Short mmCIF file of C-alpha atoms and ligand atoms in Angstrom, two decimals:
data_model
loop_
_atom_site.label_atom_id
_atom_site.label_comp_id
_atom_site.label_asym_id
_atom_site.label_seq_id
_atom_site.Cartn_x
_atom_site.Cartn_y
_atom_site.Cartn_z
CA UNK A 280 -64.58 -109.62 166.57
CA UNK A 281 -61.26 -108.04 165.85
CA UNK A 282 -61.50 -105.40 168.27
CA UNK A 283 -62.16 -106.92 171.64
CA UNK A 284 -62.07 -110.51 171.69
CA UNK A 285 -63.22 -110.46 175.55
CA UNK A 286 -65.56 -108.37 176.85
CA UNK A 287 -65.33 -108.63 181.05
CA UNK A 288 -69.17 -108.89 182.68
CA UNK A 289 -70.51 -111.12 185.16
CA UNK A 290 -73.30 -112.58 183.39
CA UNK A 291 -74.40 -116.75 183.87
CA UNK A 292 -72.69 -116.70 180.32
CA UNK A 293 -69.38 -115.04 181.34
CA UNK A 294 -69.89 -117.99 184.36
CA UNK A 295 -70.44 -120.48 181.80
CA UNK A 296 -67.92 -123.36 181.99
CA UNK A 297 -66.04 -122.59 178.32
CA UNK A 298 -66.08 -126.73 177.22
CA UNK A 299 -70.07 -126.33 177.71
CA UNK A 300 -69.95 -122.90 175.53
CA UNK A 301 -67.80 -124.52 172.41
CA UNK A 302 -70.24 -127.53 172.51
CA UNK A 303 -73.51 -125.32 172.41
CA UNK A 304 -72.17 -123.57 169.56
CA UNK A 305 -71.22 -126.53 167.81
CA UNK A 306 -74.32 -128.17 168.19
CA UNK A 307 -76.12 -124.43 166.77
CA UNK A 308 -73.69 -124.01 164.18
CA UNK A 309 -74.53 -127.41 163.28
CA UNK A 310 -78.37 -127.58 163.41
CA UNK A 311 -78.56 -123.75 161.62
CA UNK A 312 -76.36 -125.87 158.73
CA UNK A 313 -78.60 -129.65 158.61
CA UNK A 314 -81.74 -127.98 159.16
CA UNK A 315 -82.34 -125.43 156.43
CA UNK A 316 -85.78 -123.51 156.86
CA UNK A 317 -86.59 -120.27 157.71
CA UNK A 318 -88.80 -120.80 161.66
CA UNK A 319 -85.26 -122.83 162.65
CA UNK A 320 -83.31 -119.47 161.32
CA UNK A 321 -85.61 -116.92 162.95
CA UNK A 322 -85.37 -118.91 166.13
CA UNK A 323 -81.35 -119.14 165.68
CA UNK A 324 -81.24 -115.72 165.41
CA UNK A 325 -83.99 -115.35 168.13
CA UNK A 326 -81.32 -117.32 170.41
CA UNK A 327 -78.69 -115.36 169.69
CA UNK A 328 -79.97 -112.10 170.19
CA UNK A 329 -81.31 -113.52 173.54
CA UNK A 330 -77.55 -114.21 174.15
CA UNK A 331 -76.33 -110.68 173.98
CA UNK A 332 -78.96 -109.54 176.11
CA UNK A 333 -78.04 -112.03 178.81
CA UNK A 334 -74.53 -111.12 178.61
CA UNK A 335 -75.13 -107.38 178.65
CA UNK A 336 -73.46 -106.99 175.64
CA UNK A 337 -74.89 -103.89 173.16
CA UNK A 338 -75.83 -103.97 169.73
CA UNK A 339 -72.71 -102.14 168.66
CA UNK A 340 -70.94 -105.57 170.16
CA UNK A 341 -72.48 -107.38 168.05
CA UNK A 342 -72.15 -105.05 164.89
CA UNK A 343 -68.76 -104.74 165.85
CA UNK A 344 -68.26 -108.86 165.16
CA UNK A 345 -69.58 -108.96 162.15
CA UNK A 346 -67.97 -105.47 160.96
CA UNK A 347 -64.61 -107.71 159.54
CA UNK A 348 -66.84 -109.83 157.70
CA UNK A 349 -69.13 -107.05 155.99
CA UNK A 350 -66.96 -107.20 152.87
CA UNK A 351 -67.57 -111.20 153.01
CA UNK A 352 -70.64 -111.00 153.69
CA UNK A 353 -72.04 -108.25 151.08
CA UNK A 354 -70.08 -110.52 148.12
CA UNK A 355 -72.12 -113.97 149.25
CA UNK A 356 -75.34 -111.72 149.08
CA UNK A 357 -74.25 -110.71 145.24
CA UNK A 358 -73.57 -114.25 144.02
CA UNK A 359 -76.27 -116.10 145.96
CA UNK A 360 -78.90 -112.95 144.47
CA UNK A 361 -77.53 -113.79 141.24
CA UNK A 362 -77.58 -117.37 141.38
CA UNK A 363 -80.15 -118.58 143.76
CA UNK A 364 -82.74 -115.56 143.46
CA UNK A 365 -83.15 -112.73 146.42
CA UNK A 366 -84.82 -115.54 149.33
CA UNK A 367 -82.14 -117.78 149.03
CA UNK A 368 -79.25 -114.84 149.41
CA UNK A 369 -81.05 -113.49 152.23
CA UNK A 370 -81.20 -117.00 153.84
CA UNK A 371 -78.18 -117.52 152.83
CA UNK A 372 -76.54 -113.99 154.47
CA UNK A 373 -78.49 -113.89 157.74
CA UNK A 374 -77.90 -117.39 158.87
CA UNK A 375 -73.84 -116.67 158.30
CA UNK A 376 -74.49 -113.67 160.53
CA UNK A 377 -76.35 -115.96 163.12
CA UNK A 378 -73.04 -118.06 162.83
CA UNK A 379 -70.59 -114.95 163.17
CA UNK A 380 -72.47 -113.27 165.88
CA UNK A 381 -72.68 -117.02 168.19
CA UNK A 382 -69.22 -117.31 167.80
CA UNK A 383 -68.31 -113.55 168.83
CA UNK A 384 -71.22 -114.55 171.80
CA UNK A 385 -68.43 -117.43 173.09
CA UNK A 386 -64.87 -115.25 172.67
CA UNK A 387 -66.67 -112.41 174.15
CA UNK A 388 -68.25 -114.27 177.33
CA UNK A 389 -64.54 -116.24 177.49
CA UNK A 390 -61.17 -115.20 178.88
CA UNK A 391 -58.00 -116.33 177.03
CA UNK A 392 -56.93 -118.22 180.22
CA UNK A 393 -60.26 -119.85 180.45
CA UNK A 394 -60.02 -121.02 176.73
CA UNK A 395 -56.08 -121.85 177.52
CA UNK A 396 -57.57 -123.95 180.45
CA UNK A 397 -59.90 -125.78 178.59
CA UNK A 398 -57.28 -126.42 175.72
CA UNK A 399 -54.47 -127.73 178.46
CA UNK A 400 -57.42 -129.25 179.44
CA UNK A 401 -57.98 -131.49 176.42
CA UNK A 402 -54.65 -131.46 175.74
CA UNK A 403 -53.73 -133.03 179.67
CA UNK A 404 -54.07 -136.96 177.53
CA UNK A 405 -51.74 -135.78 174.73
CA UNK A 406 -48.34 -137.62 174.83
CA UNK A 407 -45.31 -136.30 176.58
CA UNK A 408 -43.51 -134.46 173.00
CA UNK A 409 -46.48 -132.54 172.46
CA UNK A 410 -45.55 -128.91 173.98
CA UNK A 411 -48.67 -128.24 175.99
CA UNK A 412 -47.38 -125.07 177.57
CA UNK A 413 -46.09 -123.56 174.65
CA UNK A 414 -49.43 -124.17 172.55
CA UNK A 415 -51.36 -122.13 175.04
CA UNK A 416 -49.14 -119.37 175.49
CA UNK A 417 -49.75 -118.97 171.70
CA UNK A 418 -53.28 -119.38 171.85
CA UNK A 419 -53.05 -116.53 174.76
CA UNK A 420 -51.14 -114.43 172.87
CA UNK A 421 -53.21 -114.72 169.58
CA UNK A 422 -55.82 -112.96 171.99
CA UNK A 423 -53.53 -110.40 173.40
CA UNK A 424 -52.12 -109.19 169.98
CA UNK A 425 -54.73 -109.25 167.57
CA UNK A 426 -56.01 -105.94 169.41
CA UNK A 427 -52.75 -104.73 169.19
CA UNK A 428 -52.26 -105.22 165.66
CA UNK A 429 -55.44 -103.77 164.69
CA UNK A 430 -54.20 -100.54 167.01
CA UNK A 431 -50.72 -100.28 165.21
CA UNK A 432 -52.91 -100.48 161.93
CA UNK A 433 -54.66 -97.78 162.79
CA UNK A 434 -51.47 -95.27 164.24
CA UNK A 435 -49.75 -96.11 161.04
CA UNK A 436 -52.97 -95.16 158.49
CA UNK A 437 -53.29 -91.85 160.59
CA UNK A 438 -49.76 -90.72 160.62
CA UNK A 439 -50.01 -91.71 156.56
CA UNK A 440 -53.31 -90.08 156.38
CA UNK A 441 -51.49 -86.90 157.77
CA UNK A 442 -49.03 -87.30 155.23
CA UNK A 443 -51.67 -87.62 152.41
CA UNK A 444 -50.39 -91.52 152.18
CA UNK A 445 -53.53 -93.05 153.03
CA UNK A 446 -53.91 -94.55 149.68
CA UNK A 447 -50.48 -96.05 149.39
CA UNK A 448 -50.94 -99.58 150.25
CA UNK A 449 -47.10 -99.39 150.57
CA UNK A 450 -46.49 -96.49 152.84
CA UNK A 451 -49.54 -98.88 155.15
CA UNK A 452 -47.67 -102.02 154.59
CA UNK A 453 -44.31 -101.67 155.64
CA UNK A 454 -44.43 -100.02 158.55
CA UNK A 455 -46.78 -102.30 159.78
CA UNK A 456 -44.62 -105.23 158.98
CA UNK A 457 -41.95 -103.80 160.20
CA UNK A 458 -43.54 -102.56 163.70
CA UNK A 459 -45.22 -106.02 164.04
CA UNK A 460 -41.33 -107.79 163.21
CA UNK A 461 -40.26 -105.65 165.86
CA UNK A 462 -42.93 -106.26 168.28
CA UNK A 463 -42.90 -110.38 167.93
CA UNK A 464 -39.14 -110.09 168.84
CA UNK A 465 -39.55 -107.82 171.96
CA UNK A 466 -42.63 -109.63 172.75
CA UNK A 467 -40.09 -113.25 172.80
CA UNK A 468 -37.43 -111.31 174.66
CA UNK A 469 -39.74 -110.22 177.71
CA UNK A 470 -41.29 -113.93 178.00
CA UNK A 471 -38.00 -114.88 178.46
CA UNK A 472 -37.32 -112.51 180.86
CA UNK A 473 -40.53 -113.12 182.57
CA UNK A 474 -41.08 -116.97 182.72
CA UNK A 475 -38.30 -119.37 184.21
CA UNK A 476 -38.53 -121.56 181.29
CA UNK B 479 -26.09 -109.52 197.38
CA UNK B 480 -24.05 -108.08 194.29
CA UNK B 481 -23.48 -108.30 190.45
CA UNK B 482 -20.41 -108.63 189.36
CA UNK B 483 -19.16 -107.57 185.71
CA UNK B 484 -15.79 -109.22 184.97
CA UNK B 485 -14.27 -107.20 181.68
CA UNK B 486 -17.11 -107.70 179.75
CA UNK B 487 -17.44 -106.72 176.15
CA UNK B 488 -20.60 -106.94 173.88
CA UNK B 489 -19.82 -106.60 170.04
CA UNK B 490 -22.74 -106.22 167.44
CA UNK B 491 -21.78 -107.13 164.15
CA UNK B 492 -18.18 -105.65 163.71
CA UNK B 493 -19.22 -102.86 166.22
CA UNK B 494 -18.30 -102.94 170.19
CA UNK B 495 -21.25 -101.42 171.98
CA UNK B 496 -19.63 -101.81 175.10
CA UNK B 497 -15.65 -103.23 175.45
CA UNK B 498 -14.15 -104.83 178.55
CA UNK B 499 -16.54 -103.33 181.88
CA UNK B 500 -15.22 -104.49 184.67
CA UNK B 501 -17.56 -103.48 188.21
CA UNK B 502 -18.76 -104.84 191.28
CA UNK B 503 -22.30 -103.41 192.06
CA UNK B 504 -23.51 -103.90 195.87
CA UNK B 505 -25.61 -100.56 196.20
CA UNK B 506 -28.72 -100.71 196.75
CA UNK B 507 -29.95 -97.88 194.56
CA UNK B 508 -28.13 -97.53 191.17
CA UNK B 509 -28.98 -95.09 187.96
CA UNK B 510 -27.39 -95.52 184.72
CA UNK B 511 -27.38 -92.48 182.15
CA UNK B 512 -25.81 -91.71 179.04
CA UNK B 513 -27.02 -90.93 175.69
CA UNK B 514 -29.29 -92.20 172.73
CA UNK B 515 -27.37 -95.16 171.72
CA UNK B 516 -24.64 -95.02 174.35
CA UNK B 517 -25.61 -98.59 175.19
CA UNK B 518 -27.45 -98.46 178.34
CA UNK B 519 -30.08 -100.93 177.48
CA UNK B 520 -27.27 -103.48 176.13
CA UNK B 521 -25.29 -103.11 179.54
CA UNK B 522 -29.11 -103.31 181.49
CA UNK B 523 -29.70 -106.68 179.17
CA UNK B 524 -26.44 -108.06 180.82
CA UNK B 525 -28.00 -108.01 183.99
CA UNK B 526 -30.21 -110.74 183.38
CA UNK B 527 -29.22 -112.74 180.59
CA UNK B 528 -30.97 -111.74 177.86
CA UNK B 529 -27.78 -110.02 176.50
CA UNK B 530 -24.85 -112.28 176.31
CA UNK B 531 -21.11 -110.91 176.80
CA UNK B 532 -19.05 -111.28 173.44
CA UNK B 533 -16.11 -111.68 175.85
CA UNK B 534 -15.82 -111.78 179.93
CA UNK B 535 -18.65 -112.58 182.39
CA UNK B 536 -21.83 -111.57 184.31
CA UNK B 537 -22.23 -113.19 187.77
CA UNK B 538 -25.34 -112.43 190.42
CA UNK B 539 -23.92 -112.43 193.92
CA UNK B 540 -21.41 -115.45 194.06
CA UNK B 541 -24.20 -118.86 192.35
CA UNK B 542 -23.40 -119.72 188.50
CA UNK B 543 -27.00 -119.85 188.32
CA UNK B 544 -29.29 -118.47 185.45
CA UNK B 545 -29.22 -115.17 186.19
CA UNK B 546 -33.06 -114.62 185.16
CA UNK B 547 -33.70 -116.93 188.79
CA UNK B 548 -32.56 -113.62 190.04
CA UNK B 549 -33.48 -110.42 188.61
CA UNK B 550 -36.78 -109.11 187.00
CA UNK B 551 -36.75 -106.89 184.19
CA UNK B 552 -39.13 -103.68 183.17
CA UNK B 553 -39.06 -103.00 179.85
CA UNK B 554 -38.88 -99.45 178.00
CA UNK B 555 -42.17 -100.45 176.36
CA UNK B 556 -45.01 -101.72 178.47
CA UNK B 557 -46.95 -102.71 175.09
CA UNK B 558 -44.59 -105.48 174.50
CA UNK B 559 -44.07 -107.08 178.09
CA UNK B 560 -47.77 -107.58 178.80
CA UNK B 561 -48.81 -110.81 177.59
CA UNK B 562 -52.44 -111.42 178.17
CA UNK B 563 -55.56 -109.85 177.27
CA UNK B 564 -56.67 -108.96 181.33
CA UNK B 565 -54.72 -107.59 183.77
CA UNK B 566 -55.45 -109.86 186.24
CA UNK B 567 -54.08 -112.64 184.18
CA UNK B 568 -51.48 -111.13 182.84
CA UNK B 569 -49.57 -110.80 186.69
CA UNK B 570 -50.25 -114.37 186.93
CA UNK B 571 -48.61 -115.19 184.14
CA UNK B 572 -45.05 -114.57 185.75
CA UNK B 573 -46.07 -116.67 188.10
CA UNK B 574 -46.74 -119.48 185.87
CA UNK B 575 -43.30 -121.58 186.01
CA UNK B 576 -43.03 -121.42 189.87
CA UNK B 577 -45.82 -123.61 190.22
CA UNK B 578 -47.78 -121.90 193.16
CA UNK B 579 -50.27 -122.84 194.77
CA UNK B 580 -53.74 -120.85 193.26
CA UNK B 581 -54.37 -119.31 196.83
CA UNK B 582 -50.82 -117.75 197.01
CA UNK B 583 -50.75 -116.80 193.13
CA UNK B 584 -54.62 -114.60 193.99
CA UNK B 585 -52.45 -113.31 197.12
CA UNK B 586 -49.95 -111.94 195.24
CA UNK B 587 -51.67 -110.49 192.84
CA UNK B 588 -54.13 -108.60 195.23
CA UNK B 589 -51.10 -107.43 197.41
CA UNK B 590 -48.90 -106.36 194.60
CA UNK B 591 -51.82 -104.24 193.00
CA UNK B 592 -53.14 -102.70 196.27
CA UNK B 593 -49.12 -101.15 196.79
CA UNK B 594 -49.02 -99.79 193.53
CA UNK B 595 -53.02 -98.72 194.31
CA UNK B 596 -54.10 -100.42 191.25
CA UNK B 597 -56.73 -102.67 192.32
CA UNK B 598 -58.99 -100.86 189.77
CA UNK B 599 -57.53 -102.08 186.85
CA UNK B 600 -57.83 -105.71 188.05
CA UNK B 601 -60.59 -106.65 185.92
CA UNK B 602 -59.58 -104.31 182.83
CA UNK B 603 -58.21 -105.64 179.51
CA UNK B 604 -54.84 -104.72 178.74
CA UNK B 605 -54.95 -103.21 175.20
CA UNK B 606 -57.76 -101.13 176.33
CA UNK B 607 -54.91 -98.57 179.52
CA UNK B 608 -53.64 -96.14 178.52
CA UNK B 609 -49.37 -95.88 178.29
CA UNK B 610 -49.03 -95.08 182.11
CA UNK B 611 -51.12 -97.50 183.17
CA UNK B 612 -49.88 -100.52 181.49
CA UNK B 613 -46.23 -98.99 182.10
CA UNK B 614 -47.72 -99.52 186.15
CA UNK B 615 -48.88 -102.52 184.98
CA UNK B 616 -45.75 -103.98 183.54
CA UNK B 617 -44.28 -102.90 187.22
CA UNK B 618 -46.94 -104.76 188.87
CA UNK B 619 -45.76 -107.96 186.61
CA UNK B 620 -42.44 -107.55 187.61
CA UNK B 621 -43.39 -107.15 191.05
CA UNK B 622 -45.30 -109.60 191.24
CA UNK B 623 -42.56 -112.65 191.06
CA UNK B 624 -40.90 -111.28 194.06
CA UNK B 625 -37.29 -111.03 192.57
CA UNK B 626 -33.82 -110.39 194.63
CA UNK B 627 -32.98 -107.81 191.96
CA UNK B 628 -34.70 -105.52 189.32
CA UNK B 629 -33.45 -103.48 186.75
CA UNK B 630 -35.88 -100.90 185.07
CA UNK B 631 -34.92 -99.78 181.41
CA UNK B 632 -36.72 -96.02 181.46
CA UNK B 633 -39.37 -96.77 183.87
CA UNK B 634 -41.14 -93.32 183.80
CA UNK B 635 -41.06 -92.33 180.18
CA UNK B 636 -45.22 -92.93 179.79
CA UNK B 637 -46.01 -91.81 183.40
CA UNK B 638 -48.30 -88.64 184.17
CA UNK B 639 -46.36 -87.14 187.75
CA UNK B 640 -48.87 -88.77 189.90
CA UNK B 641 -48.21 -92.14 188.53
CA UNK B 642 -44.23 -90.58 188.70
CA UNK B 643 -44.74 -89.72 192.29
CA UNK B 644 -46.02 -93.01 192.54
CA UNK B 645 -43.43 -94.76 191.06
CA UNK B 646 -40.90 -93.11 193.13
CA UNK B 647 -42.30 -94.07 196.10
CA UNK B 648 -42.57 -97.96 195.00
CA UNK B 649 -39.13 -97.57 194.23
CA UNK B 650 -37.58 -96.49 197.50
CA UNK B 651 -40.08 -99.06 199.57
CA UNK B 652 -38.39 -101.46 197.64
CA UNK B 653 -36.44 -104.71 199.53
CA UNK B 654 -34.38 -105.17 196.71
CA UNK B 655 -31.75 -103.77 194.79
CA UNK B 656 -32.67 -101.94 191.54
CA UNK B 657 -30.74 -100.72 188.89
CA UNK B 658 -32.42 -97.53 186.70
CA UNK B 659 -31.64 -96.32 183.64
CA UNK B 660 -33.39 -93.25 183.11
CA UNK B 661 -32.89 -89.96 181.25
CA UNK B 662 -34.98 -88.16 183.81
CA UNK B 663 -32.16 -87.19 185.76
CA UNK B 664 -34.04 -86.16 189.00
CA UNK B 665 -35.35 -89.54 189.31
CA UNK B 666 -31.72 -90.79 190.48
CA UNK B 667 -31.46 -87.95 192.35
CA UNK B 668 -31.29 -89.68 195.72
CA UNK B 669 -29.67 -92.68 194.37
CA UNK B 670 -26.70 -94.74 195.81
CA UNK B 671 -24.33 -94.79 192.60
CA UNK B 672 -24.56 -93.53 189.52
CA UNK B 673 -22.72 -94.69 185.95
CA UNK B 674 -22.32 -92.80 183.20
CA UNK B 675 -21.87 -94.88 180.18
CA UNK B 676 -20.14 -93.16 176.91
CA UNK B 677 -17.89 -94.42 173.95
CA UNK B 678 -18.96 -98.10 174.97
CA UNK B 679 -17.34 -98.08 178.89
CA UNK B 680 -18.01 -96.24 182.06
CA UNK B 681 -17.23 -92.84 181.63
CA UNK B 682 -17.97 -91.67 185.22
CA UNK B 683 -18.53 -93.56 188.32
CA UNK B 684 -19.69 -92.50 191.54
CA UNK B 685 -22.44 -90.12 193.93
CA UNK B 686 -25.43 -88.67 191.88
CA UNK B 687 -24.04 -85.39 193.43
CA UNK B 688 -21.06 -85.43 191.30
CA UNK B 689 -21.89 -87.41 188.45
CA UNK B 690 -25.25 -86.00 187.52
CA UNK B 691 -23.72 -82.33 187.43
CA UNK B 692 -20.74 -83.16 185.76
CA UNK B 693 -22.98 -85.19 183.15
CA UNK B 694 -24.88 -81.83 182.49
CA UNK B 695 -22.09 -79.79 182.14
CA UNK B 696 -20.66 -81.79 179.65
CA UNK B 697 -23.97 -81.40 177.44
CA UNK B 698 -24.85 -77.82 178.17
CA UNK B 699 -21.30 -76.06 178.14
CA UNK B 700 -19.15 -77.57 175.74
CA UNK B 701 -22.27 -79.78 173.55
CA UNK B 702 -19.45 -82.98 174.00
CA UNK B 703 -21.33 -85.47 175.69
N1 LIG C 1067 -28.98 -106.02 167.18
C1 LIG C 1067 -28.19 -104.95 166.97
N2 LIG C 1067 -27.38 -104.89 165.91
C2 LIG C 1067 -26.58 -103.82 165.69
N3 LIG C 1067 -26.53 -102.76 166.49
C3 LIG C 1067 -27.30 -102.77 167.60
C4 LIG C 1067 -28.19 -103.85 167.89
N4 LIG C 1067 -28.85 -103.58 169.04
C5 LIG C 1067 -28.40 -102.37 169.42
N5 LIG C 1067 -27.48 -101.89 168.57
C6 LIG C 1067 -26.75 -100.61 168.68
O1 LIG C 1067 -26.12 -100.56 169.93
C7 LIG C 1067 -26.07 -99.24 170.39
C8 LIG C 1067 -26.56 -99.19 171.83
O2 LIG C 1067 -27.94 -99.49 171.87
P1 LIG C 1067 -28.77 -99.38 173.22
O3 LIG C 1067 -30.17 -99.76 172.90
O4 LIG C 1067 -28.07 -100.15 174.27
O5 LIG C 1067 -28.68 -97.81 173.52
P2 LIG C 1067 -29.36 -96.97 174.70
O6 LIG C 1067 -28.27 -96.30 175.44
O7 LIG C 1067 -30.28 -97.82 175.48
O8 LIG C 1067 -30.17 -95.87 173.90
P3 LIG C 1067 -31.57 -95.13 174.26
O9 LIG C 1067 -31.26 -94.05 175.24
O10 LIG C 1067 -32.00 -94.55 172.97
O11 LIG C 1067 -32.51 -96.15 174.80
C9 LIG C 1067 -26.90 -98.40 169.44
O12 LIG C 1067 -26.05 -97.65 168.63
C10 LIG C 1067 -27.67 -99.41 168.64
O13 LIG C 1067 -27.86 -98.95 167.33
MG1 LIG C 1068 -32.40 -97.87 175.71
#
């Protein structure tokens, strides 16, 4: 999910109007949550992996969503094992993943401009003060920089990995701030430059 | 169409970067050089406002308008001037605040990418180029908004010689004026004018024929540039 938040394709789900996409997931995330037995789980996760398929997307996509959460994921398993027995934690586990992978379905079948649509969209009723523009150019660039973070992250543990730093949470940490510091100012200097306003 | 620079200083701190330039630039084609920290990108910032002079003033042909209405700006690093995740949106974004019409904005866009022959990476995501290509890109954004000036901050750093080549050829097809700073020094070879900025003014001024080999010189025989 970190990775690539879009994935381009021409699938009926990439076509998909985006308001009709959030409200399907809703309405999944919600049922998988009132409705808890196992045929509505199995069919949840049925549905989903029905998704992927539609949309062409691989299973490394959807390992790749729920790759952030792993750490999450395996600590839920531990408690609910130890509190609720092994059934209930791997209920408990695989209907989270249902809920991860959905959500990765929608921001990979979505473009940020589609979702910045729909939220101008739903935003068109808001009063005048509310800064409409300015809340989807940050919604856009959430999209655009995440991957870009996650790269940095990656150039700076290498070049500290070369350096036999890779265990230094500092020698990981500051550079990274410090890049990312850097970046948000450039990145406000050439939306300036580009846009009128 | 012409900038004018009217003895303008920019301090930083208690440092002057650059102190009391005074030009008039109507040339078409005009390089800036000088070295690491010389100030080039301060004195390219000028251009369009995103720099403000400590002292004097900046004026685009003879309006007190916002000099931004006027003249686009490339970036030295692509990574930072590309805003959204796809290509294709990303050009439009420039576009944004003009309020075009859709069918003109798609026009554009098409148009601008088939010059630079980048109609390929139309549907790509941005994060995903590679350093030339998003440099391109970041041309193509420029581009894109049809400005009456454009000033390009090391345009060709990332850029393989094809996509050089390339570049070079956008750049003399070009309507409008451009200013480069570069430190590839054949790039300005065919140039107009060329400045050489040192200790915070204009150290030489004039033909790339004379400045260019004087600005050599000074680095390879007596190491004082
Ligand atoms: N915000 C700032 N505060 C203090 N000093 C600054 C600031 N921004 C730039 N400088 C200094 O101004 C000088 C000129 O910087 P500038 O970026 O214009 O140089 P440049 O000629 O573009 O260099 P390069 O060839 O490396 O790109 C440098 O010495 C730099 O350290
Ligand atoms: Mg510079």
């Amino acid at each position: 999910m970190l990775t690539d938040l879009y994935i381009p394709g021409d699938s009926l789900l990439h076509r998909a109007r985006p308001a009709w996409k959030l409200a399907i997931l809703f309405l999944y995330c919600t049922a998988l949550f009132v409705v808890t037995h196992p045929v509505v789980l199995t069919l949840g996760l049925l549905l989903v992996a029905l998704g992927y398929g539609a949309a062409g997307l691989s299973p490394r996509d959807a390992f790749t969503a729920i790759r952030p959460a792993l750490f999450v994921l395996v600590i839920i398993f531990a408690a609910q094992l130890w509190l609720a027995g092994l059934s209930m934690a791997v209920y408990v586990t695989l209907r989270l993943m249902a809920l991860l992978l959905a959500a990765a379905l929608v921001t990979y079948t979505t473009r940020a401009s589609e979702f910045t649509e729909g939220i101008m969209a739903l935003l068109s009723r808001a009063p005048a003060w509310v800064p409409k523009d300015k809340i989807a150019l940050a919604m856009s660039l959430v999209w655009r920089f995440i991957p870009l973070i996650r790269a940095q992250f990656d150039e700076v543990r290498e070049a500290q990995r070369a350096r036999g730093l890779e265990r230094n949470m500092l020698a990981l940490l500051v550079p990274l701030v410090v890049r990312t510091l850097k970046t948000a100012d450039e990145v406000a200097e050439a939306i300036t430059a580009r846009s009128l306003d | 169409m012409s900038m004018h620079f009217d003895r303008v200083s920019v301090t930083k701190g208690t440092r002057e970067i650059l102190s009391e330039i005074t030009l008039e630039l109507t040339e078409s084609r005009i390089g800036v050089i000088g070295n690491n920290g010389s100030g080039k990108s301060t004195f390219l910032r000028l251009f369009n406002g995103l720099e403000k002079p400590t002292s004097g003033m900046v004026r685009f042909s003879d309006t007190e308008d916002d000099l931004r209405r006027h003249v686009g700006f490339m970036f030295q690093n692509p990574d930072n001037q590309i805003v959204y995740p796809l290509v294709e949106e990303d050009l439009a974004f420039g576009l944004k605040s003009r309020k075009l019409p859709k069918a003109e904005v798609a026009a554009r866009i098409e148009r601008v990418l088939s010059d630079l022959s980048l109609t390929h990476l139309k549907g790509r995501l941005t994060h995903q180029l590679s350093g030339g290509e998003k440099q391109m890109v970041a041309l193509a954004g420029v581009l894109v908004t049809e400005p009456e000036m454009i000033v390009f901050d090391e345009p060709t750093t990332l850029l393989d010689l094809r996509n050089k080549m390339q570049f070079m050829r956008v750049l003399a097809t070009l309507p409008q004026p451009a200013v480069v700073v570069s430190h590839d020094l054949d790039l300005l070879a065919g140039f107009d004018r060329v400045l050489h900025i040192a200790e915070g003014g204009i150290y030489a001024d004039g033909p790339p024929e004379e400045v260019i080999p004087a600005y050599r010189k000074l680095c390879e025989d007596l190491g004082g540039c």
